[in-house]
mmCIF file of C-alpha atoms in Angstrom:
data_model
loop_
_atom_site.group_PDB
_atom_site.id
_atom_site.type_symbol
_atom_site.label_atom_id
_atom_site.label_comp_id
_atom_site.label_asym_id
_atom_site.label_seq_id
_atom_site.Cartn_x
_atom_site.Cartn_y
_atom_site.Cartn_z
ATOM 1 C CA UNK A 19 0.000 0.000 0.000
ATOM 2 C CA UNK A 20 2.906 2.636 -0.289
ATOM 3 C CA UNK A 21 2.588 3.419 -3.678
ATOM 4 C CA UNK A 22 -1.367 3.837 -3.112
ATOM 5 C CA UNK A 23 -0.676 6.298 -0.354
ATOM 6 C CA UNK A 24 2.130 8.254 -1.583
ATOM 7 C CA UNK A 25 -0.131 8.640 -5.007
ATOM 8 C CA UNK A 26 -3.199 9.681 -2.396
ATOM 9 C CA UNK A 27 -0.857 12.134 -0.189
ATOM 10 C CA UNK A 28 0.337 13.930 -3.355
ATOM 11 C CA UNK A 29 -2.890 14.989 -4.924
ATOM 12 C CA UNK A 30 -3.872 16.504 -1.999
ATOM 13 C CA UNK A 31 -0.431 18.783 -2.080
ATOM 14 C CA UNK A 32 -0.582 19.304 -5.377
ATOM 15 C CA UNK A 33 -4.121 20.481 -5.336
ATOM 16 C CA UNK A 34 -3.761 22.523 -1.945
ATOM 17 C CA UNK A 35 -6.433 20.077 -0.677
ATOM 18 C CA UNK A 36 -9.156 20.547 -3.171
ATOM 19 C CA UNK A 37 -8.901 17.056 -4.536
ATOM 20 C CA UNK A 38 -8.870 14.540 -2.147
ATOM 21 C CA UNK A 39 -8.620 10.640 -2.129
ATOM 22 C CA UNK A 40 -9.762 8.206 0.892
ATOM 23 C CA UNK A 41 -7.626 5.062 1.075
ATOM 24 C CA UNK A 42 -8.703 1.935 1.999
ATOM 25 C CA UNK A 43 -6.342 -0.886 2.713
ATOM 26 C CA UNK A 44 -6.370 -3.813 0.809
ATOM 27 C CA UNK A 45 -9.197 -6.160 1.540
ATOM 28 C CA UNK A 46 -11.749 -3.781 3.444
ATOM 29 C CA UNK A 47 -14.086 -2.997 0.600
ATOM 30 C CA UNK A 48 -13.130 -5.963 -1.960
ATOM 31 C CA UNK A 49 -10.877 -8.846 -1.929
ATOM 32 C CA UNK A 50 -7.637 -8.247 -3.815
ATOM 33 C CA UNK A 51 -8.317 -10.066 -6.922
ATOM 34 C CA UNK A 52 -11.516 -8.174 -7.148
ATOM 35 C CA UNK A 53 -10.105 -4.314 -7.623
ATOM 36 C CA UNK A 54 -10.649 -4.070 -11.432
ATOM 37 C CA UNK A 55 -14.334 -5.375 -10.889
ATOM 38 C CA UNK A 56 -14.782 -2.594 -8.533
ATOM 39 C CA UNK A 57 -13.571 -0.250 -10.191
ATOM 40 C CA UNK A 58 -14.934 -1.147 -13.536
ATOM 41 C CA UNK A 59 -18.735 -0.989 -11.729
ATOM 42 C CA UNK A 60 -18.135 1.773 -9.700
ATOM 43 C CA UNK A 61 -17.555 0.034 -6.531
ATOM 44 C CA UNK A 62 -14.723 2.330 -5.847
ATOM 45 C CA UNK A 63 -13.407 5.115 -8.072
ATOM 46 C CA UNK A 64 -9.477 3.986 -8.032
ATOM 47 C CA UNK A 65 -8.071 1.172 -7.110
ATOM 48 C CA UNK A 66 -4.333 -0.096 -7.281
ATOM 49 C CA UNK A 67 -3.027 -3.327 -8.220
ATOM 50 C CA UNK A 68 -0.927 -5.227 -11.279
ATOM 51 C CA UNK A 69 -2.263 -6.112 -14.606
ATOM 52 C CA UNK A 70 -1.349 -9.558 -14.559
ATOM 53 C CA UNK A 71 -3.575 -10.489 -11.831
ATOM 54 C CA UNK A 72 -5.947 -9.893 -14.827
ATOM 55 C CA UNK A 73 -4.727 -12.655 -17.205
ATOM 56 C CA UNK A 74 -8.159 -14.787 -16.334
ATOM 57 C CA UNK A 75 -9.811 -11.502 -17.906
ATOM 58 C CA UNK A 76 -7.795 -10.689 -20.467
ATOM 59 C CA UNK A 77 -4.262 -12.518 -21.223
ATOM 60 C CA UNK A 78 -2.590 -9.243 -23.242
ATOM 61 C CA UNK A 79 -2.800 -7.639 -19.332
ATOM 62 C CA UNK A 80 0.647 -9.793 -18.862
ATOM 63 C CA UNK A 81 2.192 -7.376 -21.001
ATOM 64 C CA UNK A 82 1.537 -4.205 -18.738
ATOM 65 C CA UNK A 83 3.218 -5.682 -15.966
ATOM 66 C CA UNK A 84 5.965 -8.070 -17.233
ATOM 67 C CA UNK A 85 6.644 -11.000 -19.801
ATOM 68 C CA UNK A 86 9.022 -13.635 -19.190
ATOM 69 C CA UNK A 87 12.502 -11.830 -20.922
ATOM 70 C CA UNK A 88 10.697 -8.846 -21.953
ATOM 71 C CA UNK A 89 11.191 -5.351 -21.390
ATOM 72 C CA UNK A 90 12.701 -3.937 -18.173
ATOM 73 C CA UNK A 91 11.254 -1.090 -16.593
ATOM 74 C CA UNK A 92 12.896 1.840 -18.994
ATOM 75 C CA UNK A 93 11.745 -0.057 -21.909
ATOM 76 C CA UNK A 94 8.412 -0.938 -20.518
ATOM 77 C CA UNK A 95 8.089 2.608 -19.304
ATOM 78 C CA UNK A 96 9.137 4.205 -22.844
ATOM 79 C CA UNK A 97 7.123 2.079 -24.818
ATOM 80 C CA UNK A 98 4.113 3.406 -22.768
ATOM 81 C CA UNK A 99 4.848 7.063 -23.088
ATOM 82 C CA UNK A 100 6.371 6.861 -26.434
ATOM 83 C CA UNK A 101 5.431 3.775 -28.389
ATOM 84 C CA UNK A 102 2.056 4.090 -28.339
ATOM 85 C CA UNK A 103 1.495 1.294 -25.164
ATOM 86 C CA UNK A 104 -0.563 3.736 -23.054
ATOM 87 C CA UNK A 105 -3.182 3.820 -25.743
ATOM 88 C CA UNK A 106 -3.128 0.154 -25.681
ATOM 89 C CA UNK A 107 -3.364 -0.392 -22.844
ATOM 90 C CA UNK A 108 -6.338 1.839 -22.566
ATOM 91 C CA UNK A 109 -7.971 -0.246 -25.188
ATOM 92 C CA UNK A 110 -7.472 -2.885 -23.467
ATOM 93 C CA UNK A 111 -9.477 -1.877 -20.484
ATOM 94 C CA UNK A 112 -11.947 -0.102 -21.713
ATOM 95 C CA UNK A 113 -14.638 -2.546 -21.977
ATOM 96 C CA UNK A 114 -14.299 -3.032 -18.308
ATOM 97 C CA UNK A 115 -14.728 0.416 -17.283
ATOM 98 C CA UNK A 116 -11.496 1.386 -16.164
ATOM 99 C CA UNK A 117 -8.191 3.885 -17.201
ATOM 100 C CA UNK A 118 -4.759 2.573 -16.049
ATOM 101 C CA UNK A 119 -1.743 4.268 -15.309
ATOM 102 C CA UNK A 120 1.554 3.491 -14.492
ATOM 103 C CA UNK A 121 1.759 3.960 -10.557
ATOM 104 C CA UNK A 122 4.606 2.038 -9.139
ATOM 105 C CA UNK A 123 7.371 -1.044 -9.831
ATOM 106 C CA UNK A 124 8.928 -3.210 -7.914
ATOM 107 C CA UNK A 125 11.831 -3.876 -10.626
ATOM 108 C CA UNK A 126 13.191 -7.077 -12.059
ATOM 109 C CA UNK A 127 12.789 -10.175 -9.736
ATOM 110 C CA UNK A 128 14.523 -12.930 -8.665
ATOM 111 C CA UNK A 129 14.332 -16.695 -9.993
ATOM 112 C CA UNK A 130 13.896 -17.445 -5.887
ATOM 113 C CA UNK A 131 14.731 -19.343 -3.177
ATOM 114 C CA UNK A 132 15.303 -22.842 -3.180
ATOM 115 C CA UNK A 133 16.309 -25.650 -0.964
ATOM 116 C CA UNK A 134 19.037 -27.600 -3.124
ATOM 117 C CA UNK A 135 21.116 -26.313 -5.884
ATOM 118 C CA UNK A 136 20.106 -26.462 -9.680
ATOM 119 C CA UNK A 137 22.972 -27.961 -11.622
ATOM 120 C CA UNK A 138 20.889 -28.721 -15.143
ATOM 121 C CA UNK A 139 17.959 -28.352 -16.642
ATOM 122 C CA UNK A 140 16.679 -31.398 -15.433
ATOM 123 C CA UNK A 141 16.777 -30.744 -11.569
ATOM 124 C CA UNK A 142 13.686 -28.637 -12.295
ATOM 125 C CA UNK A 143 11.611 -31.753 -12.963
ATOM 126 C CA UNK A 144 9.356 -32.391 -10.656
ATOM 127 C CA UNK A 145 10.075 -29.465 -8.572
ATOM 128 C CA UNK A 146 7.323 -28.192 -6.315
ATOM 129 C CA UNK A 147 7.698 -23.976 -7.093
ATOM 130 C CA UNK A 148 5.673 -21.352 -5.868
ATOM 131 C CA UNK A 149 5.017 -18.751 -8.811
ATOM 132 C CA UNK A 150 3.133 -15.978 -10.065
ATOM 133 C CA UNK A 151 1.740 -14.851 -13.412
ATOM 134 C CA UNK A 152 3.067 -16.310 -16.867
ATOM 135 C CA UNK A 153 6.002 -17.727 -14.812
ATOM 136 C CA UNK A 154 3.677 -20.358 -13.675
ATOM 137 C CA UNK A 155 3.139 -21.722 -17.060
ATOM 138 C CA UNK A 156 6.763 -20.820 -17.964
ATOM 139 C CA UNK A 157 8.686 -23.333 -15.669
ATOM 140 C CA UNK A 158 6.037 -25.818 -16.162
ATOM 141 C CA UNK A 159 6.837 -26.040 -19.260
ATOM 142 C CA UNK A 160 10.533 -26.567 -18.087
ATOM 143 C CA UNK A 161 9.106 -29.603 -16.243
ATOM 144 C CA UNK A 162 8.630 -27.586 -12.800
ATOM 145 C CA UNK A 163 5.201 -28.090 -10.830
ATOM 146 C CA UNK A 164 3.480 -24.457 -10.417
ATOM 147 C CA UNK A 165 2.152 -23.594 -6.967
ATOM 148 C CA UNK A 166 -0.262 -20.924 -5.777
ATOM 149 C CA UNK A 167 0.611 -19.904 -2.410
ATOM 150 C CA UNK A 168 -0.085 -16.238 -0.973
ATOM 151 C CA UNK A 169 3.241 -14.783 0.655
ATOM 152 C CA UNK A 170 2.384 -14.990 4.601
ATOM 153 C CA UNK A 171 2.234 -18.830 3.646
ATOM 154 C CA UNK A 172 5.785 -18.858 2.144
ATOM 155 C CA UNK A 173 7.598 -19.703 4.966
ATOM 156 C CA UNK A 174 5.634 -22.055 6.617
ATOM 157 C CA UNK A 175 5.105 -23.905 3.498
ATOM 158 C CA UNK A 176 8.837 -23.844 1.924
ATOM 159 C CA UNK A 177 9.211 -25.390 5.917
ATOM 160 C CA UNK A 178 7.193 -27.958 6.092
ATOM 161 C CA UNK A 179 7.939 -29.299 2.500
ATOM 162 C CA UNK A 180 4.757 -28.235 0.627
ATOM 163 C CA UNK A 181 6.878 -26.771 -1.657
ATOM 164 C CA UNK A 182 10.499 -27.125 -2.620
ATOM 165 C CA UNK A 183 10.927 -23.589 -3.786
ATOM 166 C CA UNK A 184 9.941 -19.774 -3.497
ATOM 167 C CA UNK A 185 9.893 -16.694 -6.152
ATOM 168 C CA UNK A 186 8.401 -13.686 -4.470
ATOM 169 C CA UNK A 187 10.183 -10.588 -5.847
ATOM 170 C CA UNK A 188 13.464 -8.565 -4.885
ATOM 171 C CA UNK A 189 16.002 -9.206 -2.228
ATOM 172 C CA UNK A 190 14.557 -5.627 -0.014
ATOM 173 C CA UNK A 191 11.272 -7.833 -0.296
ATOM 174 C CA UNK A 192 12.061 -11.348 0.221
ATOM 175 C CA UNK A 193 14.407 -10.488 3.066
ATOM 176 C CA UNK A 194 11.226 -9.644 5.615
ATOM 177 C CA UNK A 195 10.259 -13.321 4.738
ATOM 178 C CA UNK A 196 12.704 -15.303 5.887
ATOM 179 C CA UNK A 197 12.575 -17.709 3.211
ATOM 180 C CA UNK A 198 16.238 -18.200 3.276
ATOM 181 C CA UNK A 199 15.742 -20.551 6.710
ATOM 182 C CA UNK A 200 14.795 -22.987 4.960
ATOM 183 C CA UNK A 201 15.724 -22.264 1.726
ATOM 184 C CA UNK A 202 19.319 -21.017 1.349
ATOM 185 C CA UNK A 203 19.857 -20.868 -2.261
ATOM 186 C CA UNK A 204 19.076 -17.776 -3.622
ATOM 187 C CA UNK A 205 19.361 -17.816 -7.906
ATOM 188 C CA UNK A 206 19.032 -15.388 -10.542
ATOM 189 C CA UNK A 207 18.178 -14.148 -12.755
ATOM 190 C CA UNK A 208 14.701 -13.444 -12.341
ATOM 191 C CA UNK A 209 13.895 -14.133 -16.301
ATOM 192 C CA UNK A 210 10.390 -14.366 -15.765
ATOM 193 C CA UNK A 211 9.621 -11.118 -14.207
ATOM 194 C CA UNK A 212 11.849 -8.437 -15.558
ATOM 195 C CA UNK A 213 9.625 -5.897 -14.877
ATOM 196 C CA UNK A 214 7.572 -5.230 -11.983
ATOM 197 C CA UNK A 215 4.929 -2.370 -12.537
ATOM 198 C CA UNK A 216 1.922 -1.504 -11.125
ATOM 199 C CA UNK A 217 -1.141 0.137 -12.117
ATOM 200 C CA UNK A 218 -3.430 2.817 -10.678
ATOM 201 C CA UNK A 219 -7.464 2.071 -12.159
ATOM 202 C CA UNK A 220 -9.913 4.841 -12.493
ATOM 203 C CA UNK A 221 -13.436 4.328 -12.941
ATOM 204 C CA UNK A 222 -13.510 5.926 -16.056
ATOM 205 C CA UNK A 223 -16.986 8.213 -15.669
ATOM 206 C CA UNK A 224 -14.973 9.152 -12.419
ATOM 207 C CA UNK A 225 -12.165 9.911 -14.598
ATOM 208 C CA UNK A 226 -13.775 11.957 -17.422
ATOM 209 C CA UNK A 227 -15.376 13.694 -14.654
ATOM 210 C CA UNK A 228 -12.102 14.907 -13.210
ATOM 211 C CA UNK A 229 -11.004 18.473 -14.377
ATOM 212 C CA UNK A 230 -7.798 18.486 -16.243
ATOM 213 C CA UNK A 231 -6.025 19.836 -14.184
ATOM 214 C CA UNK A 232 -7.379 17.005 -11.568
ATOM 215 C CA UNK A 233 -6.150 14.523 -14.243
ATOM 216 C CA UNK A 234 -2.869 15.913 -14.297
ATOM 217 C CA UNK A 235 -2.170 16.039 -10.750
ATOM 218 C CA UNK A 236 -3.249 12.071 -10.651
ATOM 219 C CA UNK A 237 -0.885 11.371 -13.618
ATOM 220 C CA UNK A 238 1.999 13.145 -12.037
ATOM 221 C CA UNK A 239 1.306 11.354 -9.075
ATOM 222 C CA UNK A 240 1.360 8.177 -10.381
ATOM 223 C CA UNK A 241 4.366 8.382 -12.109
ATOM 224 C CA UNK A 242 6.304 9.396 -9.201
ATOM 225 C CA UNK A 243 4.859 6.617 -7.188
ATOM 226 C CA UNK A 244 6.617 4.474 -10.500
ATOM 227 C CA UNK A 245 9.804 6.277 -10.098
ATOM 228 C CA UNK A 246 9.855 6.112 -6.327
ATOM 229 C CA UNK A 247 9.552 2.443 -6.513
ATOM 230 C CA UNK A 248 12.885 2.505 -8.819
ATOM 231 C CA UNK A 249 14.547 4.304 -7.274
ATOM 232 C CA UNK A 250 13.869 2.426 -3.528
ATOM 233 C CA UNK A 251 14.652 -1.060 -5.520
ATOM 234 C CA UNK A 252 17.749 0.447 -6.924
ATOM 235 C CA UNK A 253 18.794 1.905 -3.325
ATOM 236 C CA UNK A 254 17.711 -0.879 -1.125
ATOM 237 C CA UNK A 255 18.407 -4.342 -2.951
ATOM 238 C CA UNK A 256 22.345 -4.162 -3.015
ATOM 239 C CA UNK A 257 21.887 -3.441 1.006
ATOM 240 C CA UNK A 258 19.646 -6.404 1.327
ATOM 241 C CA UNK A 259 21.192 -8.997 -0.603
ATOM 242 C CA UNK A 260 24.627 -8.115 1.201
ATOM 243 C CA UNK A 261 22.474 -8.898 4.473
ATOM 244 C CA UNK A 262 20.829 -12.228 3.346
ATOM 245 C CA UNK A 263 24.742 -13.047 2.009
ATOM 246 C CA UNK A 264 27.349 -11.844 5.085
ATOM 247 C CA UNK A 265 24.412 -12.116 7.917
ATOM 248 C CA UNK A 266 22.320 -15.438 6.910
ATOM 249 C CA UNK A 267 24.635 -17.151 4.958
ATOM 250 C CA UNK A 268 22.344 -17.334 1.462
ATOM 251 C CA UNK A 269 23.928 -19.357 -1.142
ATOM 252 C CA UNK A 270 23.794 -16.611 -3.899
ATOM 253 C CA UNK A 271 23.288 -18.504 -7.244
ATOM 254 C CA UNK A 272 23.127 -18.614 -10.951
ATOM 255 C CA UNK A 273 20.768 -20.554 -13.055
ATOM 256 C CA UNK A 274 22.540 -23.076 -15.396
ATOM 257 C CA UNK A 275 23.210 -21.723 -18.909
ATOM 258 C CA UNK A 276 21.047 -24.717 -20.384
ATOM 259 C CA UNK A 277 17.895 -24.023 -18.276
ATOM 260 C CA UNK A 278 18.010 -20.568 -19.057
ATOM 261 C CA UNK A 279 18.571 -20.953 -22.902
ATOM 262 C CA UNK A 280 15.522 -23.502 -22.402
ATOM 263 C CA UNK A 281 13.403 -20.917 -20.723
ATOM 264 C CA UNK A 282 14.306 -18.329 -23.529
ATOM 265 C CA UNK A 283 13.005 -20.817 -25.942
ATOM 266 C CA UNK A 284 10.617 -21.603 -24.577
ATOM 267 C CA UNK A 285 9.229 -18.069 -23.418
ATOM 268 C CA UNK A 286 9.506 -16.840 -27.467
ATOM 269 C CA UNK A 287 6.825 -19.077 -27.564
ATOM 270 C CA UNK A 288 4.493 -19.137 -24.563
ATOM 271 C CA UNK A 289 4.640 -14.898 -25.274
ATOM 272 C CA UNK A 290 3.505 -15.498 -29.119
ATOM 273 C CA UNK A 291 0.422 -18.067 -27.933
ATOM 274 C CA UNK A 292 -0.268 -14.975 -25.735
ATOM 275 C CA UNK A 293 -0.870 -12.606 -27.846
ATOM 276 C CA UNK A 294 -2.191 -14.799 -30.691
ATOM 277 C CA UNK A 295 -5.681 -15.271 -28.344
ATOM 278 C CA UNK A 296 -6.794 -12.076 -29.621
ATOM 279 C CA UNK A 297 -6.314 -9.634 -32.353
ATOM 280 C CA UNK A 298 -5.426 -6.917 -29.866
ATOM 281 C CA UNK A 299 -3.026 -8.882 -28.299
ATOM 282 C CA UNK A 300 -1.271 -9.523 -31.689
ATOM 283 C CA UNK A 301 -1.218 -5.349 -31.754
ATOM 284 C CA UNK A 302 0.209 -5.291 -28.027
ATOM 285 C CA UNK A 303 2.847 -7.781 -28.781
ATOM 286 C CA UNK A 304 3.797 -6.009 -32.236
ATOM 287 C CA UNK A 305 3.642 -2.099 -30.739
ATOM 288 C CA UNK A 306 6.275 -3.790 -27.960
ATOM 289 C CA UNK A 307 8.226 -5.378 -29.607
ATOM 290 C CA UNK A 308 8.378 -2.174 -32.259
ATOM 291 C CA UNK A 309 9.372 -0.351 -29.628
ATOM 292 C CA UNK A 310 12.294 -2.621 -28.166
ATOM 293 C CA UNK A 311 13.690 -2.986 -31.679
ATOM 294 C CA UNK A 312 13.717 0.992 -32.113
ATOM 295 C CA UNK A 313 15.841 1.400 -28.438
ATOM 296 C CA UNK A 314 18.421 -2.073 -29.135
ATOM 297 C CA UNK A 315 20.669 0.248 -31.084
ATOM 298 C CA UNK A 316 21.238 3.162 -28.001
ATOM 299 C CA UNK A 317 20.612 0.175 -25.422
ATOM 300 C CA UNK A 318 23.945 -1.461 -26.297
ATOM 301 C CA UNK A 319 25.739 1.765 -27.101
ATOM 302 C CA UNK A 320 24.991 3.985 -24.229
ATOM 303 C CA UNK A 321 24.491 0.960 -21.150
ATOM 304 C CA UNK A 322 27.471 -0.680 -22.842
ATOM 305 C CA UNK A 323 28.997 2.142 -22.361
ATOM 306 C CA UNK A 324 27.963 2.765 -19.071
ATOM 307 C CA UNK A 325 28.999 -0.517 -17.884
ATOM 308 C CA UNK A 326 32.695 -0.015 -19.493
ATOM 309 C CA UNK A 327 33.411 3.717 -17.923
ATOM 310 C CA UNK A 328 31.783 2.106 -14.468
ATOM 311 C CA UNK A 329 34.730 -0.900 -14.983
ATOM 312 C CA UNK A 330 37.415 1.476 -15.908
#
């Protein structure tokens, strides 16, 4: 709920108090998986959450939150504002009566926690893993066995043996957990979640009653909730996963080149079956990938770059 409340604090400064939002936490009004119902039939007016928890609705909402080796969050973010994704992705939820914005990210992920090492591909088989989103489908197609488990179960179940392994998110978020008790190998990378926005949903009658300038002050404060989230990832994950290393002892890992050219494969075409469900998904997939294409060029120049004056 920080990026809800920092997004609800700032309207109110930027409007000198004339536009006000009340926050609710999550689960008083409607369960969590419910927000874009609510907000689609007027339940609430806004309501915060991920696209991908929306993949039962709609399968192209993967692709506003992250695809297995897709974008990372510059990309994702400049293929919203400049390659024609916001549109999209307004498209997209139209016919459930909501407008998204970007309004937070968690950044890449990590592949997880996990009790014994990975060596090959084939350890995977068999290999009870708690995931979310497309990565579910992802590493059981890599012979993995997809669990649903909410995060206060994590530890308790990775303890007992209910599951053999853990993805949650970053090290600043998994490190709370404690997942590394019984788990002490920690891998990356996090292939299947690159990216980690969130959204912000406006009942859209709500929305095209706001006045503009109303609409501007909830944009702006949106994407500042987005860049806050970067720039606490950024800030806070080296400090973490130096803690969960030097202080806990976590096995800090990297997946085996063959599962992760298997996953690549693999992910070409579990992304393509995505977006092949419906013609707009074809569009969302083809505006994306459009827009990675036109950034590769300055992508390897400049962060090569970057990476080579940072070594020097």
């Amino acid at each position: 709920g920080i990026a809800a409340a920092h997004i609800a604090r700032r309207v109110g400064e930027l409007s000198g108090g004339r536009f006000e939002i009340q926050l609710f936490g999550a689960g008083e009004i409607v369960p969590a998986l419910q927000v874009l119902d609510a907000v689609g039939n007027g339940t609430v007016e806004m309501g915060h959450s991920a696209a991908f928890f929306w993949q039962g609705k709609n399968p192209a909402a993967n692709f506003f939150t992250t695809i297995p080796f897709g974008p990372d969050p510059v990309e994702h973010l400049a293929w919203l504002e400049r390659g024609g994704g916001q549109a999209l992705w307004d498209e997209l939820y139209r016919p459930f009566g909501a407008k998204a914005l970007i309004a937070g990210n968690t950044g890449p992920s990590m592949a997880g926690w996990f009790k014994r090492e990975i060596g090959t591909l084939a350890d995977v088989k068999g290999l009870k893993l708690r995931v979310q989103g497309l990565g579910a489908e992802l590493w059981q197609r890599l012979g993995a066995l997809p669990v649903a488990i909410a995060p206060g179960d994590l530890l308790i179940s990775l303890s007992s043996g209910v599951i053999d392994a853990a993805e949650f998110l970053a090290p600043v978020n998994d490190l709370p957990l404690g997942l590394y008790k019984p788990a002490p190998y920690y891998y990356a990378p996090g292939f299947n979640k690159p990216n980690g926005a969130a959204e912000a949903l406006v009942h859209i009658p709500a929305w095209e009653k706001l006045p503009v300038e109303f609409r501007a002050m909830l944009e702006a404060a949106c994407l500042e909730a987005h860049t806050r989230g970067l720039t606490e990832a950024q800030a806070e994950n080296s400090a973490a996963l130096l803690e969960l290393v030097k202080t806990h002892q976590v096995q800090l890992r990297r997946l085996p080149p063959d599962l992760i050219a298997a996953a690549r494969k693999e992910a070409q075409a579990l992304v393509r079956d995505l977006a092949a469900r419906s013609e707009l998904g074809t569009r969302i997939l083809a505006s994306l990938e459009a827009a990675r294409e036109k950034g590769a060029i300055w992508r390897k120049v400049g962060f090569a770059s970057a990476v080579t004056l940072q070594g020097e």
